[in-house]
Short mmCIF file of C-alpha atoms in Angstrom, two decimals:
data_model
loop_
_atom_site.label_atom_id
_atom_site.label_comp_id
_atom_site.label_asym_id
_atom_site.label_seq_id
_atom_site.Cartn_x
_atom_site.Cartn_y
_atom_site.Cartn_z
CA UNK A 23 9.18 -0.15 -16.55
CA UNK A 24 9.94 3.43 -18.06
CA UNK A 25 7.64 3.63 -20.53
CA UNK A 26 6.47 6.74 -22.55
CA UNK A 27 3.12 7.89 -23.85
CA UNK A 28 2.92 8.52 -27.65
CA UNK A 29 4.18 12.90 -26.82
CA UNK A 30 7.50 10.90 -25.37
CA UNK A 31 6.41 11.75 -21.73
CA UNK A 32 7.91 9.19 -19.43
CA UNK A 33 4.86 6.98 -17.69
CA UNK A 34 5.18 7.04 -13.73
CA UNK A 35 4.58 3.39 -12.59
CA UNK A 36 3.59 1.89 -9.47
CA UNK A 37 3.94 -1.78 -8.26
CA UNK A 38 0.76 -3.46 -6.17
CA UNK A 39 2.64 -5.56 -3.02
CA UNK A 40 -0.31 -8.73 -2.12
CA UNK A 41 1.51 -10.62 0.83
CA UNK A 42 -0.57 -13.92 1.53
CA UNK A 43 0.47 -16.46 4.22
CA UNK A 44 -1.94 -19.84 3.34
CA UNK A 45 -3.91 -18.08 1.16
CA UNK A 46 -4.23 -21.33 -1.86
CA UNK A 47 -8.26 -21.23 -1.33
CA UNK A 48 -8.87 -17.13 -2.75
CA UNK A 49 -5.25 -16.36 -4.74
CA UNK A 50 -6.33 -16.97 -7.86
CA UNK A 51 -9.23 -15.81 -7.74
CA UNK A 52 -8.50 -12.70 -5.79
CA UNK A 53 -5.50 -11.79 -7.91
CA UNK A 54 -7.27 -12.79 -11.12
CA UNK A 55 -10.13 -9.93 -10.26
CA UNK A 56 -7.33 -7.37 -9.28
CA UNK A 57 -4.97 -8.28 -12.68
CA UNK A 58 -8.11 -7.62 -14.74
CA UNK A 59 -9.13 -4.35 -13.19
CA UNK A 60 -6.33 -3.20 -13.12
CA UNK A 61 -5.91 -3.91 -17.16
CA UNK A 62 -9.02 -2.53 -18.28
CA UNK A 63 -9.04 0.55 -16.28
CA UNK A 64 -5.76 1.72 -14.87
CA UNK A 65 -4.10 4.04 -17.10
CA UNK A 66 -0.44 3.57 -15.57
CA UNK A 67 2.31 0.97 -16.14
CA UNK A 68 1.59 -1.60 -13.00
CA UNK A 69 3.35 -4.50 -11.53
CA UNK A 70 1.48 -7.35 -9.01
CA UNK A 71 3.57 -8.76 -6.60
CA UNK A 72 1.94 -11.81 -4.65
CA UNK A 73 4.49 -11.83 -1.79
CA UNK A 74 4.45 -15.36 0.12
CA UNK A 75 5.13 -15.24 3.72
CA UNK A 76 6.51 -18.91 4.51
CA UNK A 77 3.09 -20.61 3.61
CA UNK A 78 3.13 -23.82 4.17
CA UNK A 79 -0.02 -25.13 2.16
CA UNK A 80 -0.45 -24.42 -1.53
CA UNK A 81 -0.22 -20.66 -2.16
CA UNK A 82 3.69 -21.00 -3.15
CA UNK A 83 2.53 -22.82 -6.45
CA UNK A 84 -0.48 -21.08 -6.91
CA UNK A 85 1.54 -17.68 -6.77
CA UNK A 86 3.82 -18.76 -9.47
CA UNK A 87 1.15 -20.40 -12.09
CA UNK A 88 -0.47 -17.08 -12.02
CA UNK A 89 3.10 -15.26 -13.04
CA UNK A 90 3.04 -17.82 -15.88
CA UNK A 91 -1.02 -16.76 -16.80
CA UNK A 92 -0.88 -13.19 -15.82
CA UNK A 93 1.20 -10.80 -17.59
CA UNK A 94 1.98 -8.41 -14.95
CA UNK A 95 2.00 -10.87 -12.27
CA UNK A 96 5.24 -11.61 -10.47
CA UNK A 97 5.65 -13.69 -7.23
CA UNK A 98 8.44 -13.56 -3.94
CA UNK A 99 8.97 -16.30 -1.05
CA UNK A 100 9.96 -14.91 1.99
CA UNK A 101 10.99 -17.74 4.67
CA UNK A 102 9.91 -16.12 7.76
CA UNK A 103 6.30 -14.80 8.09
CA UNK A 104 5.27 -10.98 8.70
CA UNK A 105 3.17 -8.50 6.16
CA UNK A 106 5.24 -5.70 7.40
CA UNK A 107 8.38 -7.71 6.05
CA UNK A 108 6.92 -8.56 3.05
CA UNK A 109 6.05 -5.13 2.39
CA UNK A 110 9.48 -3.99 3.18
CA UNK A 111 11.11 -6.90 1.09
CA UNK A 112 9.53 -5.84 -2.52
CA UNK A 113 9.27 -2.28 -1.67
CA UNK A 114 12.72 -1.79 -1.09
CA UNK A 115 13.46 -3.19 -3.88
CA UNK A 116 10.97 -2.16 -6.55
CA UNK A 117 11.79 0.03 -9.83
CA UNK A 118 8.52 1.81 -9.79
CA UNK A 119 7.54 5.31 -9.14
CA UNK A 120 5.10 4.29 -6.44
CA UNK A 121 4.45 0.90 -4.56
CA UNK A 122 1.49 0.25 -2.82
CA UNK A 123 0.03 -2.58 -0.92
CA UNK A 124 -3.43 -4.51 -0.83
CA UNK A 125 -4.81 -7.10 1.10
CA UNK A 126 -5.87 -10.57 -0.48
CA UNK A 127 -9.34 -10.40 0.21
CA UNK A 128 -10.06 -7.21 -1.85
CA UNK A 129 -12.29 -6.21 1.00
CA UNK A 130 -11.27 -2.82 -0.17
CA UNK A 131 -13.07 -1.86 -3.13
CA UNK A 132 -10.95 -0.88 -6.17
CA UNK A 133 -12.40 1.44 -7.58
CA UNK A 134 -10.51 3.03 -4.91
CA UNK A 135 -7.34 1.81 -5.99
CA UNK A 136 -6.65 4.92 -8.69
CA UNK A 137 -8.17 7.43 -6.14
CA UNK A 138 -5.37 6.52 -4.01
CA UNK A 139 -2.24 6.43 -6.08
CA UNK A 140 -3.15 9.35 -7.95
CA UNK A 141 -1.69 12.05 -5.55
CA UNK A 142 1.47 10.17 -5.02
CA UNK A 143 1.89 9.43 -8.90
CA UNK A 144 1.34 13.23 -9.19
CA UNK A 145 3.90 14.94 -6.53
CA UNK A 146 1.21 16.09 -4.40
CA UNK A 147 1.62 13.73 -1.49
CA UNK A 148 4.18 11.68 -0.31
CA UNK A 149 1.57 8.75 0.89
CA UNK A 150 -1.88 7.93 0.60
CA UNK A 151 -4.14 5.42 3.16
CA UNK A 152 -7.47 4.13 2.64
CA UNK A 153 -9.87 5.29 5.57
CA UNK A 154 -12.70 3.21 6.46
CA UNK A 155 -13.05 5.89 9.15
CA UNK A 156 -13.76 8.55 6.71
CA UNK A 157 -16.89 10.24 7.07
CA UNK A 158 -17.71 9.27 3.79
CA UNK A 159 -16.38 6.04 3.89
CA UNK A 160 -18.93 3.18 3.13
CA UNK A 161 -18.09 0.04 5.85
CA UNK A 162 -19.83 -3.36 6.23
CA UNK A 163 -18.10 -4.90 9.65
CA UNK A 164 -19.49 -6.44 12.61
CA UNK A 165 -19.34 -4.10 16.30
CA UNK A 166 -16.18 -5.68 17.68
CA UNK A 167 -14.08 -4.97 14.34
CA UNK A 168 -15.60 -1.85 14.70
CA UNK A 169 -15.16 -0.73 18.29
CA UNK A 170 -11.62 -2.47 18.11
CA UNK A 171 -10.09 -0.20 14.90
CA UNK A 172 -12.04 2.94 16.53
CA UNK A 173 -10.47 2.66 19.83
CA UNK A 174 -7.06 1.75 18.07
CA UNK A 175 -7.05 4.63 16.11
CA UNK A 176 -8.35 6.71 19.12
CA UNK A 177 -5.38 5.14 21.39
CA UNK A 178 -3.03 6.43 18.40
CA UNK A 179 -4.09 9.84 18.33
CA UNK A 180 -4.21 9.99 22.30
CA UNK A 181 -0.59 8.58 22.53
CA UNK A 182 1.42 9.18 19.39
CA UNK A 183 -0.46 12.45 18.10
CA UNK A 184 -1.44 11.09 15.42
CA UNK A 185 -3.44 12.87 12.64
CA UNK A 186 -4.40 9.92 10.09
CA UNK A 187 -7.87 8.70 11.09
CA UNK A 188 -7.13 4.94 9.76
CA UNK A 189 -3.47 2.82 10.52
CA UNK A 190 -4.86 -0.54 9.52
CA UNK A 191 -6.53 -0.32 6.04
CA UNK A 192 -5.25 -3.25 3.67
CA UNK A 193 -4.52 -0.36 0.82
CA UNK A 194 -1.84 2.35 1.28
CA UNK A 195 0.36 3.60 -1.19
CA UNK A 196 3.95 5.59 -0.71
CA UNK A 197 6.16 7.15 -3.36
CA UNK A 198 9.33 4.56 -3.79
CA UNK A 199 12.35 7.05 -2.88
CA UNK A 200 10.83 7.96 0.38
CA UNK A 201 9.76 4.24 1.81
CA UNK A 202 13.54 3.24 0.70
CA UNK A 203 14.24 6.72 3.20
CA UNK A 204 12.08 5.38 5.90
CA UNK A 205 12.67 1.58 5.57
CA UNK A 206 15.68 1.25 7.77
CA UNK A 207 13.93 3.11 10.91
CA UNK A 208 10.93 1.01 10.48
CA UNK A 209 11.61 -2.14 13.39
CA UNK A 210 8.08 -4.04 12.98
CA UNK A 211 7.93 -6.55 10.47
CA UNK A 212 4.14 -7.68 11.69
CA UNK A 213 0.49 -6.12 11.63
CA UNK A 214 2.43 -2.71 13.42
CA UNK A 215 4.38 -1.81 10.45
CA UNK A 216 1.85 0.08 8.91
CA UNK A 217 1.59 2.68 11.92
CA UNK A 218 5.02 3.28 12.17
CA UNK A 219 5.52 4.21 8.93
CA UNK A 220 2.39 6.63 9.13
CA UNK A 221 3.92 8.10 12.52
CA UNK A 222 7.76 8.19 11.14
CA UNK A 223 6.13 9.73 8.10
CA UNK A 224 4.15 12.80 10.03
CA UNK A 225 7.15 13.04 12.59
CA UNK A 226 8.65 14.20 9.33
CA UNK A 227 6.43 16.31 8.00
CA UNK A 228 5.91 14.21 4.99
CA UNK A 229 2.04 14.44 3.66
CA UNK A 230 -0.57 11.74 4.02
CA UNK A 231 -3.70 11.86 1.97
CA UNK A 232 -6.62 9.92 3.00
CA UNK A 233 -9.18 8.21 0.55
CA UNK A 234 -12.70 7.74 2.03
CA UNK A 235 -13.30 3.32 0.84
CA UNK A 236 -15.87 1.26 0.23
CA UNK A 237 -15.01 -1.88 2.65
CA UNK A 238 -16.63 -5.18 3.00
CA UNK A 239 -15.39 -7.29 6.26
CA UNK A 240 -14.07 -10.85 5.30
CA UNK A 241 -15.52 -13.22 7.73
CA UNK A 242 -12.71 -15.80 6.45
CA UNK A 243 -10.05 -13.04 8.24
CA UNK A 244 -7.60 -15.17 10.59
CA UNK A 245 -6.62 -12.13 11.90
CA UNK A 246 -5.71 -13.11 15.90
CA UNK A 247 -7.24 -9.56 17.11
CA UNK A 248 -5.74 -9.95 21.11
CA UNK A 249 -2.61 -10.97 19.81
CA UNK A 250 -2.01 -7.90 17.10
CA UNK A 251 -3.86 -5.61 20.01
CA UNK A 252 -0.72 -6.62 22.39
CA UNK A 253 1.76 -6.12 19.73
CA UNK A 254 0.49 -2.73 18.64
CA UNK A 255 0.17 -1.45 22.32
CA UNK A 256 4.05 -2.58 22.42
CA UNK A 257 5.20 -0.90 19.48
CA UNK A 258 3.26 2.48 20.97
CA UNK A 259 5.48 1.92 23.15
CA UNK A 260 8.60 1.33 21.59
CA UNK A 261 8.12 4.59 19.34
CA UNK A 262 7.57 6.83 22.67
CA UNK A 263 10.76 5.67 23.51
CA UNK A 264 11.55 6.63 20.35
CA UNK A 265 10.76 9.60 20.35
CA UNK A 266 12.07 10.59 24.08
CA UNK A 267 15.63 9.97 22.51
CA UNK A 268 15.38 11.63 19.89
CA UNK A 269 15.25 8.89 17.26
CA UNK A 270 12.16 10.12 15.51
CA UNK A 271 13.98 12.42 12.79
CA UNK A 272 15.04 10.60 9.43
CA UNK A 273 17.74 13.13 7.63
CA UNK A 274 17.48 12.16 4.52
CA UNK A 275 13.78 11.94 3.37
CA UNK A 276 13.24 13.35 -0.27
CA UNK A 277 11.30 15.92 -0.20
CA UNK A 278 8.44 16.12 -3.00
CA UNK A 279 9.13 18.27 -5.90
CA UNK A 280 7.19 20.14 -8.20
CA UNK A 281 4.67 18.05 -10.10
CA UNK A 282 5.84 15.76 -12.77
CA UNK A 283 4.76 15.25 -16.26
CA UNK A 284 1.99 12.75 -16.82
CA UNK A 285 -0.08 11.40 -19.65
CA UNK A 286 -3.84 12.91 -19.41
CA UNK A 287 -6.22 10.43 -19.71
CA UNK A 288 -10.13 10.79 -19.55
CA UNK A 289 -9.25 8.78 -15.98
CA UNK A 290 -6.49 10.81 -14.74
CA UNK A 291 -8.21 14.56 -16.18
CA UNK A 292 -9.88 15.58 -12.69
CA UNK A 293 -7.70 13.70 -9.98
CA UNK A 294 -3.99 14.16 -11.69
CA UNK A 295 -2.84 17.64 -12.72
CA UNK A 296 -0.88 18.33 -15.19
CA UNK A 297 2.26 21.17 -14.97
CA UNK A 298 1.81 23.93 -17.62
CA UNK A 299 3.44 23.33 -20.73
CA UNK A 300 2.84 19.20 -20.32
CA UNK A 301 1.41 17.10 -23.04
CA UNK A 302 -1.77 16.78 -22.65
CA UNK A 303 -2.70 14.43 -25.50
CA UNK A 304 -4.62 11.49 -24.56
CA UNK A 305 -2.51 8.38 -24.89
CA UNK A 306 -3.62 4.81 -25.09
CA UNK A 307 -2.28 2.25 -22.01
CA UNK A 308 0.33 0.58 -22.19
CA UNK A 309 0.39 -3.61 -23.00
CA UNK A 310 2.69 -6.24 -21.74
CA UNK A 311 4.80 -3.69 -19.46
CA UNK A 312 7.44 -5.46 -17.72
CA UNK A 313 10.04 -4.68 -15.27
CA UNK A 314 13.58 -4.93 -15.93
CA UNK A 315 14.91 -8.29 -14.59
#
């Protein structure tokens, strides 16, 4: 997936992670919606990645007849369920530039989606979240969703320290050479996966930028809320352990470097900048991009 724009300026790419566990009833149509946005107006090489997490009714097929309809649509099986091991299954693996997750319910709005890759494609941070916490966040939920994520978050920044307003959001995005850094002291493969790698990320000074969303609660969500509350109060408490020992430092995160070369498109002109000297010539996006095999 290293293509290059017409001025011979390698393309960064980023692959889209959608783990699903029984998800036959909205995969096609959810990953139909998110293959065609992302064609018509994402102006980077992308990847989709339906990642199966030992369903056991139809999603399995479903995921694979969309790789055979979908150009850019690939599909995993994982035996053992977990989003947090799906996640760390294709990430580790991926060829992109960036890989990013999103849930299957595209409660998350996407026109979000190039908002938030953005300042990882371009150097300038080394993750991005989605914040339906954001002041200027726009959130349809009912109270107990809401006064469940608030006090979550609040428990997070009371016990951890943490500075990111929003651990949970289905739509995060990490440059590829720092995850594969982080992936090994990451021990939750569940619903808690996505705080630790925030916390292991700002115990290492690595930067987080935060992307205000337009969210829309799924009332289909089978989300067991006491059970992932218990989990996530344990793993608080597996990482202050963590820390106490000492455990917290990761030596060999990349750092980020100074800011690539990438093609300027009317899309990318205000949120991507472009180092002096880079071509700046529009270029068309790509068709049929493909990873290597």
């Amino acid at each position: 997936m290293n293509e290059k724009n017409a001025g011979g300026v390698r393309q960064r790419s980023v692959e889209i992670v959608v783990p699903v566990y029984n998800e036959a009833h909205v995969l096609a149509d959810s990953i139909g919606r998110l293959h065609a946005y992302l064609e018509a107006s994402f102006p980077f090489p992308f990847r989709i990645t339906v990642a199966d997490n030992a369903s056991t009714d139809a999603t399995w097929q479903q995921a694979n007849d969309l790789t055979h309809r979908l150009p850019h649509v690939h599909a995993v099986h994982l035996d053992a369920k977990g989003r947090g091991r799906a996640l760390k299954h294709v990430w580790s693996q991926s060829t992109a530039d960036v890989v990013a997750y999103v849930d299957v319910d595209l409660s998350t709005g996407l026109e979000g989606f190039l908002p938030l890759v953005a300042p990882v494609l371009s150097g300038h941070s080394d993750l991005a979240i989605g914040s339906r916490l954001h002041r200027q966040a726009a959130v349809v939920r009912g109270p107990k969703r809401e006064f469940i994520s608030r006090s979550y978050n609040l428990l997070l920044k009371l016990g951890l320290a943490a500075r990111f307003s929003d651990a949970q959001c289905g739509f995060k995005a990490v440059r590829t050479e720092v995850f594969r850094a982080l992936a090994p002291h990451i021990e939750d493969n569940a619903w808690f996966f996505d705080t630790e790698l925030l916390v292991l990320a700002e115990r290492n000074r690595l930067r987080i930028h935060e992307v205000p969303v337009d969210w829309v609660d799924d009332p289909d969500s089978r989300v067991d809320l006491v059970r992932t509350a218990v989990d996530d109060l344990k793993g608080v408490g597996r990482m202050l352990k963590r820390w106490a020992t000492g455990r917290a430092r990761v030596a060999a995160v990349p750092r980020r470097v100074s800011v690539p070369q990438v093609p300027a498109t009317r899309q990318t002109a205000e949120v991507l900048p472009v180092r002096a000297g880079a071509d700046a010539s529009p270029s068309s996006r790509p068709e049929n991009l493909e990873y290597a095999s």
